[in-house]
Amino acid sequence: MPINAVKGMPDILPVDSAAWQQIEQAFTETVSRAGYGLIRPPLLENTELFERGVGDSTDIVTKEMFTIEREHRRMTLRPEGTAGVVRAFIEHGLSRRPKPVRLAYLGPMFRYERPQAGRQRQFHQAGVELFGVDSAAADVEVIQLAMAVIRAWQIPPERCVLSVNNVGTPEDRNTFSEAIRASLASFDHKICPDCRARLIKNPIRVLDCKVDSCKSLYGELKLSEKLAEIVADGDSQPAFEQTCLLLGDLAITYTLNSGLVRGLDYYTRTVFEITATSGLGSQNAVCGGGRYNQLVAQLGGPPTPAVGFAFGLERILSLCNEFNREAFCLKPAVDIFVASDNASAALQIAEMLRNLGKFVTVALESKPIGKWLEQANKQGATTALLQGENERAAGAWIIKDLQSGHQQVYEHSGLQHYFSSQ
Ligand code: HAM
């Protein structure tokens, strides 16, 4: 019996990895032009980081973490990037650097969700976190940057919708929690067991429930409208309105969505999501983010406001494939295909050519020259460098241009000179 990959953790094959490289390169280029430096935290963190950071009543922490235990220590494969970046920000004293501190990251994340199209157990995120500034301008810098990344990926702007919301201050959330408890007091029998637990620990999470009967009850009770009313009267509203004004100034189109609460507990004030208008089915959120002014202090650092976002790269790649198949379906480049019955000569020449900056593959089996040429063409090489028995005896190589078919014979000693001028 062959052994297959773990469910929900697909391989990325060479045919797709050129597209991955382009996506990741366009992201890092765009964010570094805006002053964001790349950070690479480990994949495994102490479980407590996510329990305290993401929130111990969120679906991510209660149901979706990959946790292992070694010598009484619990460690978890990161389900998202923000908590680890904040941990590193505190641990390495980045909080003492001049503000703002701008960090970017990309890599795999792990959530034990039910796999389906666009939802995996290992997926990749690319994100940024901006520390140390509480202004609306910082919110908008981050949103503007997310839009710039989408442009760099050549996704038509009309295929993405930006939704924003204000989830208020921690005080607003307390008021809202009490309001939800009061609203749902007589509906205990009608809500799912998860929501009953949420009511005790963190009532705002009921807005994130995916069970249809709960969703329709909360709709009838107008729970998200209640949150909007509480927040509109709270301390965070003027800054949020400033964020919306700035978005307008920059002609960044958005919709206000009072139901947008996000699935992680750390957010305060501005939250946002970018969804694809079509092509991704129900898993159409390509980017999520927002402000999290309490998290650094909650994880033991000095009180530091922060804001950030993360894209889901598998979903982005599906969109790019749909819109830009040509640009993203690149095979690995091969300039020169080297073949000789003398493996040692072929491997040495290949190394010399690679040192000149060429992309080179080597024939690893003896074959008639015709078969080698077939192989070279299949690999997409532009030039073949061939040595049959006769050329070997003469210390020479055939250089064949695979586009024009033109070929010439060159002495072994002249090859370096020939290819350095190509
Ligand atoms: P999130 O909304 O949980 O936010 O994830 C961000 C993006 O990751 C989603 O919009 C989606 O594209 C992708 N994603 C999430 N789960 C999966 C999955 N199971 N399979 C495929 N793609 C998935 C965060 O993770 C926050 N840390 C974002 C953030 C950064 N907020 C502030 N800074």
CSV table of C-alpha atoms and ligand atoms in Angstrom, one decimal:
chain,number,residue,atom,x,y,z
A,1,MET,CA,0.0,0.0,0.0
A,2,PRO,CA,1.5,3.4,-0.9
A,3,ILE,CA,1.6,6.0,1.8
A,4,ASN,CA,-0.4,9.2,0.9
A,5,ALA,CA,-0.1,12.8,2.1
A,6,VAL,CA,-2.0,13.7,5.3
A,7,LYS,CA,-5.5,14.8,4.4
A,8,GLY,CA,-5.8,18.5,3.8
A,9,MET,CA,-2.0,18.9,3.4
A,10,PRO,CA,-1.4,18.9,-0.4
A,11,ASP,CA,2.0,18.8,-2.1
A,12,ILE,CA,3.1,21.7,-4.2
A,13,LEU,CA,4.6,20.2,-7.4
A,14,PRO,CA,7.4,21.7,-9.6
A,15,VAL,CA,4.8,22.6,-12.2
A,16,ASP,CA,3.2,25.0,-9.7
A,17,SER,CA,6.2,26.2,-7.8
A,18,ALA,CA,7.2,28.8,-10.4
A,19,ALA,CA,3.8,30.5,-9.8
A,20,TRP,CA,4.3,30.2,-6.0
A,21,GLN,CA,7.7,31.9,-6.3
A,22,GLN,CA,6.2,34.7,-8.4
A,23,ILE,CA,3.4,35.3,-5.9
A,24,GLU,CA,5.8,35.3,-3.0
A,25,GLN,CA,8.3,37.5,-4.8
A,26,ALA,CA,5.7,40.1,-5.8
A,27,PHE,CA,4.5,40.2,-2.2
A,28,THR,CA,7.9,40.6,-0.6
A,29,GLU,CA,8.9,43.3,-3.3
A,30,THR,CA,5.7,45.3,-2.7
A,31,VAL,CA,5.9,45.2,1.1
A,32,SER,CA,9.6,45.9,1.3
A,33,ARG,CA,9.1,49.0,-0.9
A,34,ALA,CA,6.8,50.2,1.9
A,35,GLY,CA,9.5,49.6,4.6
A,36,TYR,CA,8.4,46.1,5.9
A,37,GLY,CA,11.2,43.8,6.9
A,38,LEU,CA,10.8,40.0,6.6
A,39,ILE,CA,10.6,38.0,9.8
A,40,ARG,CA,10.6,34.2,9.9
A,41,PRO,CA,9.3,32.9,13.2
A,42,PRO,CA,9.3,29.1,13.8
A,43,LEU,CA,6.3,26.9,12.8
A,44,LEU,CA,6.0,25.5,16.4
A,45,GLU,CA,5.2,27.7,19.3
A,46,ASN,CA,4.2,27.1,22.9
A,47,THR,CA,0.4,26.4,22.9
A,48,GLU,CA,-0.2,29.0,25.5
A,49,LEU,CA,0.8,31.7,23.0
A,50,PHE,CA,-2.3,30.9,20.9
A,51,GLU,CA,-4.6,30.3,23.9
A,52,ARG,CA,-3.8,33.7,25.2
A,53,GLY,CA,-3.3,35.4,21.8
A,54,VAL,CA,-5.9,34.1,19.5
A,55,GLY,CA,-8.4,33.5,22.3
A,56,ASP,CA,-9.3,30.3,24.2
A,57,SER,CA,-12.9,30.4,23.1
A,58,THR,CA,-12.2,30.8,19.3
A,59,ASP,CA,-12.8,27.9,16.9
A,60,ILE,CA,-9.1,28.0,16.1
A,61,VAL,CA,-8.1,27.3,19.6
A,62,THR,CA,-10.9,25.0,20.8
A,63,LYS,CA,-11.1,22.8,17.7
A,64,GLU,CA,-8.4,23.4,15.1
A,65,MET,CA,-5.0,23.3,16.7
A,66,PHE,CA,-2.3,20.7,15.9
A,67,THR,CA,-0.8,20.2,19.3
A,68,ILE,CA,1.9,17.9,20.5
A,69,GLU,CA,3.2,17.2,24.0
A,70,ARG,CA,6.8,16.5,24.8
A,71,GLU,CA,8.2,16.3,28.4
A,72,HIS,CA,5.0,18.0,29.8
A,73,ARG,CA,5.4,20.9,27.3
A,74,ARG,CA,2.5,21.6,24.9
A,75,MET,CA,3.5,23.0,21.6
A,76,THR,CA,1.3,23.9,18.6
A,77,LEU,CA,1.9,24.2,14.9
A,78,ARG,CA,1.0,27.9,14.2
A,79,PRO,CA,-2.6,28.3,13.1
A,80,GLU,CA,-1.9,31.9,12.1
A,81,GLY,CA,1.1,34.3,11.9
A,82,THR,CA,0.2,37.3,14.1
A,83,ALA,CA,0.7,35.7,17.6
A,84,GLY,CA,4.2,34.4,16.7
A,85,VAL,CA,5.3,37.8,15.2
A,86,VAL,CA,4.1,39.5,18.4
A,87,ARG,CA,5.9,37.0,20.6
A,88,ALA,CA,9.1,37.6,18.6
A,89,PHE,CA,8.5,41.4,18.7
A,90,ILE,CA,8.5,41.2,22.5
A,91,GLU,CA,11.2,38.6,23.0
A,92,HIS,CA,13.8,40.4,20.8
A,93,GLY,CA,13.1,43.9,22.2
A,94,LEU,CA,11.8,45.2,18.9
A,95,SER,CA,9.5,47.3,21.0
A,96,ARG,CA,12.5,49.4,21.9
A,97,ARG,CA,13.2,50.3,18.2
A,98,PRO,CA,12.0,53.6,16.8
A,99,LYS,CA,8.2,53.4,16.0
A,100,PRO,CA,6.7,52.2,13.8
A,101,VAL,CA,8.1,48.8,13.5
A,102,ARG,CA,7.0,47.2,10.2
A,103,LEU,CA,7.3,43.4,9.8
A,104,ALA,CA,6.2,41.0,7.0
A,105,TYR,CA,6.1,37.2,6.9
A,106,LEU,CA,5.1,34.3,4.7
A,107,GLY,CA,4.8,30.6,5.2
A,108,PRO,CA,2.7,27.6,6.1
A,109,MET,CA,-0.1,27.7,8.8
A,110,PHE,CA,-2.0,24.7,10.2
A,111,ARG,CA,-5.6,24.4,11.2
A,112,TYR,CA,-7.5,21.2,11.7
A,113,GLU,CA,-10.5,22.3,9.7
A,114,ARG,CA,-12.8,20.1,7.5
A,115,PRO,CA,-10.9,20.2,4.1
A,116,GLN,CA,-12.9,21.4,1.1
A,117,ALA,CA,-12.1,23.5,-2.0
A,118,GLY,CA,-10.2,26.5,-0.8
A,119,ARG,CA,-9.9,25.2,2.8
A,120,GLN,CA,-6.9,23.1,3.8
A,121,ARG,CA,-5.3,21.9,7.0
A,122,GLN,CA,-1.9,23.2,5.8
A,123,PHE,CA,-2.2,26.5,3.9
A,124,HIS,CA,0.1,29.5,3.3
A,125,GLN,CA,-0.3,33.0,4.4
A,126,ALA,CA,1.6,36.2,3.5
A,127,GLY,CA,1.0,39.1,5.9
A,128,VAL,CA,2.3,42.2,7.6
A,129,GLU,CA,2.1,43.7,11.1
A,130,LEU,CA,2.7,47.4,11.9
A,131,PHE,CA,3.6,48.1,15.5
A,132,GLY,CA,3.6,51.3,17.6
A,133,VAL,CA,1.1,53.6,15.9
A,134,ASP,CA,-2.6,54.0,16.8
A,135,SER,CA,-3.6,56.4,14.0
A,136,ALA,CA,-6.2,56.0,11.3
A,137,ALA,CA,-3.3,56.6,8.9
A,138,ALA,CA,-1.7,53.4,10.1
A,139,ASP,CA,-4.9,51.4,9.5
A,140,VAL,CA,-5.1,52.9,6.0
A,141,GLU,CA,-1.4,52.3,5.2
A,142,VAL,CA,-2.0,48.6,5.9
A,143,ILE,CA,-5.2,48.4,3.8
A,144,GLN,CA,-3.6,50.4,1.0
A,145,LEU,CA,-0.7,48.0,1.1
A,146,ALA,CA,-3.0,45.0,0.8
A,147,MET,CA,-4.6,46.6,-2.3
A,148,ALA,CA,-1.1,47.3,-3.7
A,149,VAL,CA,-0.2,43.6,-3.2
A,150,ILE,CA,-3.4,42.6,-5.1
A,151,ARG,CA,-2.3,44.9,-8.0
A,152,ALA,CA,1.2,43.4,-8.0
A,153,TRP,CA,-0.5,40.0,-8.4
A,154,GLN,CA,-2.3,41.5,-11.4
A,155,ILE,CA,-5.7,40.5,-10.0
A,156,PRO,CA,-8.3,42.9,-11.5
A,157,PRO,CA,-9.4,45.2,-8.7
A,158,GLU,CA,-13.1,44.6,-9.6
A,159,ARG,CA,-12.7,41.0,-8.7
A,160,CYS,CA,-12.1,41.8,-5.0
A,161,VAL,CA,-14.3,43.5,-2.4
A,162,LEU,CA,-13.0,45.2,0.7
A,163,SER,CA,-15.3,45.1,3.7
A,164,VAL,CA,-14.5,47.1,6.9
A,165,ASN,CA,-16.1,47.2,10.3
A,166,ASN,CA,-15.5,48.7,13.8
A,167,VAL,CA,-15.6,46.0,16.5
A,168,GLY,CA,-15.1,48.7,19.2
A,169,THR,CA,-13.1,48.9,22.4
A,170,PRO,CA,-12.8,46.1,25.0
A,171,GLU,CA,-15.4,48.1,27.0
A,172,ASP,CA,-17.8,48.1,24.0
A,173,ARG,CA,-17.3,44.3,23.8
A,174,ASN,CA,-18.2,43.9,27.5
A,175,THR,CA,-21.4,46.0,27.0
A,176,PHE,CA,-22.2,43.9,23.9
A,177,SER,CA,-21.5,40.6,25.7
A,178,GLU,CA,-24.1,41.6,28.4
A,179,ALA,CA,-26.6,42.6,25.7
A,180,ILE,CA,-26.1,39.2,23.9
A,181,ARG,CA,-26.5,37.3,27.2
A,182,ALA,CA,-29.7,39.2,27.9
A,183,SER,CA,-31.1,38.7,24.3
A,184,LEU,CA,-30.4,35.0,24.3
A,185,ALA,CA,-31.4,34.3,27.9
A,186,SER,CA,-34.7,32.7,26.8
A,187,PHE,CA,-33.3,30.9,23.8
A,188,ASP,CA,-30.9,28.5,25.5
A,189,HIS,CA,-32.8,25.4,24.0
A,190,LYS,CA,-32.6,26.9,20.5
A,191,ILE,CA,-28.9,27.5,20.2
A,192,CYS,CA,-26.1,25.0,19.5
A,193,PRO,CA,-23.9,23.6,22.3
A,194,ASP,CA,-20.9,25.6,21.0
A,195,CYS,CA,-22.9,28.9,21.3
A,196,ARG,CA,-24.1,27.9,24.8
A,197,ALA,CA,-20.4,27.6,25.8
A,198,ARG,CA,-19.6,30.9,23.9
A,199,LEU,CA,-22.3,32.6,26.0
A,200,ILE,CA,-20.4,31.7,29.1
A,201,LYS,CA,-16.9,32.5,28.0
A,202,ASN,CA,-17.0,35.0,25.2
A,203,PRO,CA,-20.5,35.9,23.9
A,204,ILE,CA,-19.3,38.0,20.9
A,205,ARG,CA,-18.1,34.7,19.3
A,206,VAL,CA,-21.8,33.7,18.7
A,207,LEU,CA,-21.7,36.1,15.7
A,208,ASP,CA,-19.1,33.7,14.2
A,209,CYS,CA,-21.3,30.6,14.4
A,210,LYS,CA,-21.7,28.7,11.2
A,211,VAL,CA,-24.8,26.7,12.3
A,212,ASP,CA,-27.8,27.8,10.1
A,213,SER,CA,-30.4,27.8,12.9
A,214,CYS,CA,-28.2,29.9,15.1
A,215,LYS,CA,-27.4,32.3,12.3
A,216,SER,CA,-31.1,32.9,11.5
A,217,LEU,CA,-32.0,33.4,15.2
A,218,TYR,CA,-29.2,36.0,15.6
A,219,GLY,CA,-30.4,37.6,12.4
A,220,GLU,CA,-33.9,37.9,13.7
A,221,LEU,CA,-32.6,39.3,17.0
A,222,LYS,CA,-30.5,41.8,15.1
A,223,LEU,CA,-27.4,41.0,17.1
A,224,SER,CA,-24.8,42.5,14.7
A,225,GLU,CA,-27.0,45.7,14.5
A,226,LYS,CA,-26.8,45.8,18.3
A,227,LEU,CA,-23.0,45.6,18.2
A,228,ALA,CA,-23.0,48.5,15.6
A,229,GLU,CA,-25.2,50.7,17.9
A,230,ILE,CA,-23.0,50.1,21.0
A,231,VAL,CA,-19.8,50.7,19.0
A,232,ALA,CA,-21.2,53.8,17.3
A,233,ASP,CA,-21.6,55.4,20.8
A,234,GLY,CA,-18.2,54.3,22.0
A,235,ASP,CA,-14.7,55.8,22.2
A,236,SER,CA,-13.4,54.1,19.1
A,237,GLN,CA,-15.9,55.5,16.6
A,238,PRO,CA,-14.2,58.9,15.9
A,239,ALA,CA,-10.9,57.1,14.9
A,240,PHE,CA,-12.8,54.5,12.8
A,241,GLU,CA,-14.6,57.3,11.0
A,242,GLN,CA,-11.3,58.9,10.3
A,243,THR,CA,-10.1,55.6,8.8
A,244,CYS,CA,-13.1,55.6,6.5
A,245,LEU,CA,-12.5,59.2,5.5
A,246,LEU,CA,-8.9,58.4,4.6
A,247,LEU,CA,-10.0,55.4,2.6
A,248,GLY,CA,-12.3,57.7,0.7
A,249,ASP,CA,-9.5,60.3,0.1
A,250,LEU,CA,-7.4,57.5,-1.4
A,251,ALA,CA,-10.3,56.3,-3.6
A,252,ILE,CA,-10.1,52.9,-2.0
A,253,THR,CA,-13.6,51.4,-2.4
A,254,TYR,CA,-15.1,49.6,0.6
A,255,THR,CA,-18.4,48.5,2.1
A,256,LEU,CA,-19.3,48.8,5.7
A,257,ASN,CA,-20.3,45.4,7.1
A,258,SER,CA,-21.6,45.4,10.6
A,259,GLY,CA,-21.6,41.6,10.7
A,260,LEU,CA,-17.8,41.4,10.2
A,261,VAL,CA,-16.4,40.3,13.6
A,262,ARG,CA,-13.5,38.0,12.4
A,263,GLY,CA,-12.7,34.6,13.9
A,264,LEU,CA,-9.9,35.7,16.3
A,265,ASP,CA,-10.3,37.5,19.6
A,266,TYR,CA,-7.5,40.0,19.5
A,267,TYR,CA,-9.1,42.7,17.3
A,268,THR,CA,-10.1,46.2,18.5
A,269,ARG,CA,-11.7,48.9,16.4
A,270,THR,CA,-10.9,48.5,12.7
A,271,VAL,CA,-11.3,45.1,11.1
A,272,PHE,CA,-11.4,44.3,7.4
A,273,GLU,CA,-11.6,41.4,5.0
A,274,ILE,CA,-11.1,41.2,1.2
A,275,THR,CA,-13.3,38.7,-0.6
A,276,ALA,CA,-13.2,37.5,-4.2
A,277,THR,CA,-16.4,38.3,-6.1
A,278,SER,CA,-16.4,34.9,-7.9
A,279,GLY,CA,-14.2,31.9,-8.7
A,280,LEU,CA,-13.6,30.7,-5.2
A,281,GLY,CA,-17.0,29.3,-4.1
A,282,SER,CA,-17.9,29.6,-0.4
A,283,GLN,CA,-14.2,30.0,0.7
A,284,ASN,CA,-13.9,33.4,-0.9
A,285,ALA,CA,-12.0,35.4,1.8
A,286,VAL,CA,-8.6,36.0,0.4
A,287,CYS,CA,-7.3,38.4,3.1
A,288,GLY,CA,-8.3,39.3,6.7
A,289,GLY,CA,-6.9,41.8,9.1
A,290,GLY,CA,-7.4,44.6,11.5
A,291,ARG,CA,-6.2,46.5,14.5
A,292,TYR,CA,-5.2,44.7,17.8
A,293,ASN,CA,-4.2,47.3,20.4
A,294,GLN,CA,-4.3,45.0,23.4
A,295,LEU,CA,-2.4,41.9,22.1
A,296,VAL,CA,1.2,43.0,22.8
A,297,ALA,CA,0.5,43.8,26.4
A,298,GLN,CA,-1.7,40.7,26.7
A,299,LEU,CA,1.3,38.6,25.7
A,300,GLY,CA,3.6,40.3,28.3
A,301,GLY,CA,5.0,43.2,26.2
A,302,PRO,CA,4.7,46.9,26.7
A,303,PRO,CA,1.3,48.3,25.7
A,304,THR,CA,1.7,48.8,21.9
A,305,PRO,CA,-1.0,49.5,19.3
A,306,ALA,CA,-0.7,47.3,16.2
A,307,VAL,CA,-2.5,46.6,12.9
A,308,GLY,CA,-1.9,44.0,10.2
A,309,PHE,CA,-3.4,41.6,7.6
A,310,ALA,CA,-2.7,38.2,6.1
A,311,PHE,CA,-3.5,36.8,2.6
A,312,GLY,CA,-4.3,33.1,2.1
A,313,LEU,CA,-2.0,32.2,-0.8
A,314,GLU,CA,-3.7,29.1,-2.1
A,315,ARG,CA,-6.9,31.2,-2.7
A,316,ILE,CA,-4.8,33.9,-4.3
A,317,LEU,CA,-3.1,31.4,-6.5
A,318,SER,CA,-6.5,30.0,-7.7
A,319,LEU,CA,-7.5,33.6,-8.6
A,320,CYS,CA,-4.2,34.2,-10.4
A,321,ASN,CA,-4.5,31.0,-12.3
A,322,GLU,CA,-8.0,32.0,-13.4
A,323,PHE,CA,-6.9,35.5,-14.6
A,324,ASN,CA,-3.3,35.1,-15.5
A,325,ARG,CA,-2.7,31.5,-16.4
A,326,GLU,CA,-0.1,32.5,-19.1
A,327,ALA,CA,2.0,34.5,-16.7
A,328,PHE,CA,1.9,32.0,-13.9
A,329,CYS,CA,2.3,28.7,-15.7
A,330,LEU,CA,6.0,28.9,-16.2
A,331,LYS,CA,8.0,25.7,-16.3
A,332,PRO,CA,11.5,25.8,-14.7
A,333,ALA,CA,13.9,27.5,-17.1
A,334,VAL,CA,16.5,25.4,-19.0
A,335,ASP,CA,19.0,27.2,-21.2
A,336,ILE,CA,21.3,24.3,-22.0
A,337,PHE,CA,21.0,20.5,-22.1
A,338,VAL,CA,24.4,18.8,-21.8
A,339,ALA,CA,24.8,15.2,-22.9
A,340,SER,CA,27.9,13.0,-23.2
A,341,ASP,CA,28.7,9.3,-22.9
A,342,ASN,CA,31.3,10.5,-20.5
A,343,ALA,CA,29.3,11.4,-17.4
A,344,SER,CA,32.2,13.1,-15.7
A,345,ALA,CA,32.8,15.5,-18.6
A,346,ALA,CA,29.0,16.3,-18.8
A,347,LEU,CA,28.7,17.0,-15.1
A,348,GLN,CA,31.9,19.1,-15.1
A,349,ILE,CA,30.8,21.2,-18.1
A,350,ALA,CA,27.3,21.7,-16.5
A,351,GLU,CA,28.9,23.1,-13.4
A,352,MET,CA,31.1,25.4,-15.5
A,353,LEU,CA,28.1,26.7,-17.4
A,354,ARG,CA,26.0,27.1,-14.2
A,355,ASN,CA,28.9,29.2,-12.8
A,356,LEU,CA,28.5,31.4,-15.9
A,357,GLY,CA,24.8,31.9,-14.8
A,358,LYS,CA,23.2,29.5,-17.2
A,359,PHE,CA,20.3,27.2,-16.4
A,360,VAL,CA,21.6,23.7,-17.2
A,361,THR,CA,20.4,20.1,-17.1
A,362,VAL,CA,22.4,17.0,-17.8
A,363,ALA,CA,21.5,13.8,-19.6
A,364,LEU,CA,22.1,11.1,-16.9
A,365,GLU,CA,21.9,8.1,-19.2
A,366,SER,CA,23.8,7.1,-22.4
A,367,LYS,CA,21.5,7.3,-25.4
A,368,PRO,CA,21.7,7.8,-29.2
A,369,ILE,CA,22.0,11.6,-30.0
A,370,GLY,CA,18.5,11.6,-31.5
A,371,LYS,CA,17.0,10.5,-28.2
A,372,TRP,CA,19.0,13.1,-26.3
A,373,LEU,CA,17.7,15.8,-28.6
A,374,GLU,CA,14.1,14.6,-27.9
A,375,GLN,CA,14.8,14.9,-24.2
A,376,ALA,CA,16.3,18.4,-24.6
A,377,ASN,CA,13.3,19.6,-26.5
A,378,LYS,CA,10.9,18.1,-23.9
A,379,GLN,CA,12.7,20.0,-21.2
A,380,GLY,CA,12.3,23.3,-23.2
A,381,ALA,CA,16.1,23.8,-23.5
A,382,THR,CA,17.2,26.4,-26.1
A,383,THR,CA,20.6,24.9,-26.7
A,384,ALA,CA,22.0,21.3,-26.7
A,385,LEU,CA,25.6,20.6,-26.0
A,386,LEU,CA,26.3,17.1,-27.2
A,387,GLN,CA,29.2,14.7,-27.3
A,388,GLY,CA,28.9,11.4,-29.1
A,389,GLU,CA,31.7,8.8,-29.5
A,390,ASN,CA,33.4,10.7,-32.4
A,391,GLU,CA,33.4,14.1,-30.7
A,392,ARG,CA,34.7,12.5,-27.6
A,393,ALA,CA,37.6,11.0,-29.5
A,394,ALA,CA,38.3,14.4,-31.0
A,395,GLY,CA,38.0,16.3,-27.7
A,396,ALA,CA,35.1,18.3,-29.2
A,397,TRP,CA,31.3,19.1,-28.6
A,398,ILE,CA,28.4,19.8,-30.8
A,399,ILE,CA,26.6,23.0,-30.0
A,400,LYS,CA,23.0,22.8,-31.4
A,401,ASP,CA,20.6,25.7,-31.4
A,402,LEU,CA,17.3,23.9,-30.8
A,403,GLN,CA,15.2,26.7,-32.3
A,404,SER,CA,17.0,27.2,-35.6
A,405,GLY,CA,18.4,23.7,-35.8
A,406,HIS,CA,21.8,25.2,-36.7
A,407,GLN,CA,24.8,23.3,-35.2
A,408,GLN,CA,28.6,23.7,-35.0
A,409,VAL,CA,31.4,21.7,-33.5
A,410,TYR,CA,33.6,23.3,-30.9
A,411,GLU,CA,36.8,22.2,-29.1
A,412,HIS,CA,36.3,21.4,-25.4
A,413,SER,CA,38.9,24.1,-24.4
A,414,GLY,CA,36.9,26.8,-26.3
A,415,LEU,CA,33.5,26.2,-24.6
A,416,GLN,CA,34.0,28.5,-21.6
A,417,HIS,CA,34.9,31.4,-23.9
A,418,TYR,CA,32.0,30.6,-26.3
A,419,PHE,CA,29.3,30.5,-23.6
A,420,SER,CA,30.6,33.5,-21.7
A,421,SER,CA,29.9,35.6,-24.7
A,422,GLN,CA,26.4,34.2,-25.2
B,1,HAM,P1,-7.6,34.9,9.0
B,1,HAM,O1,-8.8,35.6,8.5
B,1,HAM,O2,-7.9,33.8,10.0
B,1,HAM,O3,-6.7,36.0,9.7
B,1,HAM,O4,-6.7,34.3,7.8
B,1,HAM,C1,-6.3,35.1,6.8
B,1,HAM,C2,-6.5,34.4,5.4
B,1,HAM,O5,-5.9,33.1,5.5
B,1,HAM,C3,-8.0,34.1,5.1
B,1,HAM,O6,-8.6,35.3,4.6
B,1,HAM,C4,-7.9,33.0,4.1
B,1,HAM,O7,-7.6,33.5,2.8
B,1,HAM,C5,-6.6,32.2,4.6
B,1,HAM,N1,-7.1,31.0,5.3
B,1,HAM,C6,-7.5,30.9,6.6
B,1,HAM,N2,-7.7,29.6,6.9
B,1,HAM,C7,-7.5,28.9,5.7
B,1,HAM,C8,-7.6,27.5,5.4
B,1,HAM,N3,-8.0,26.5,6.3
B,1,HAM,N4,-7.3,27.1,4.1
B,1,HAM,C9,-6.9,28.0,3.2
B,1,HAM,N5,-6.8,29.3,3.5
B,1,HAM,C10,-7.1,29.8,4.7
B,1,HAM,C11,-5.5,35.7,10.3
B,1,HAM,O8,-4.9,34.6,10.3
B,1,HAM,C12,-4.9,36.9,11.0
B,1,HAM,N6,-3.6,36.5,11.6
B,1,HAM,C13,-4.7,38.0,10.0
B,1,HAM,C14,-4.1,39.3,10.7
B,1,HAM,C15,-2.8,39.7,10.6
B,1,HAM,N7,-4.7,40.1,11.5
B,1,HAM,C16,-3.9,41.1,11.9
B,1,HAM,N8,-2.7,40.8,11.4
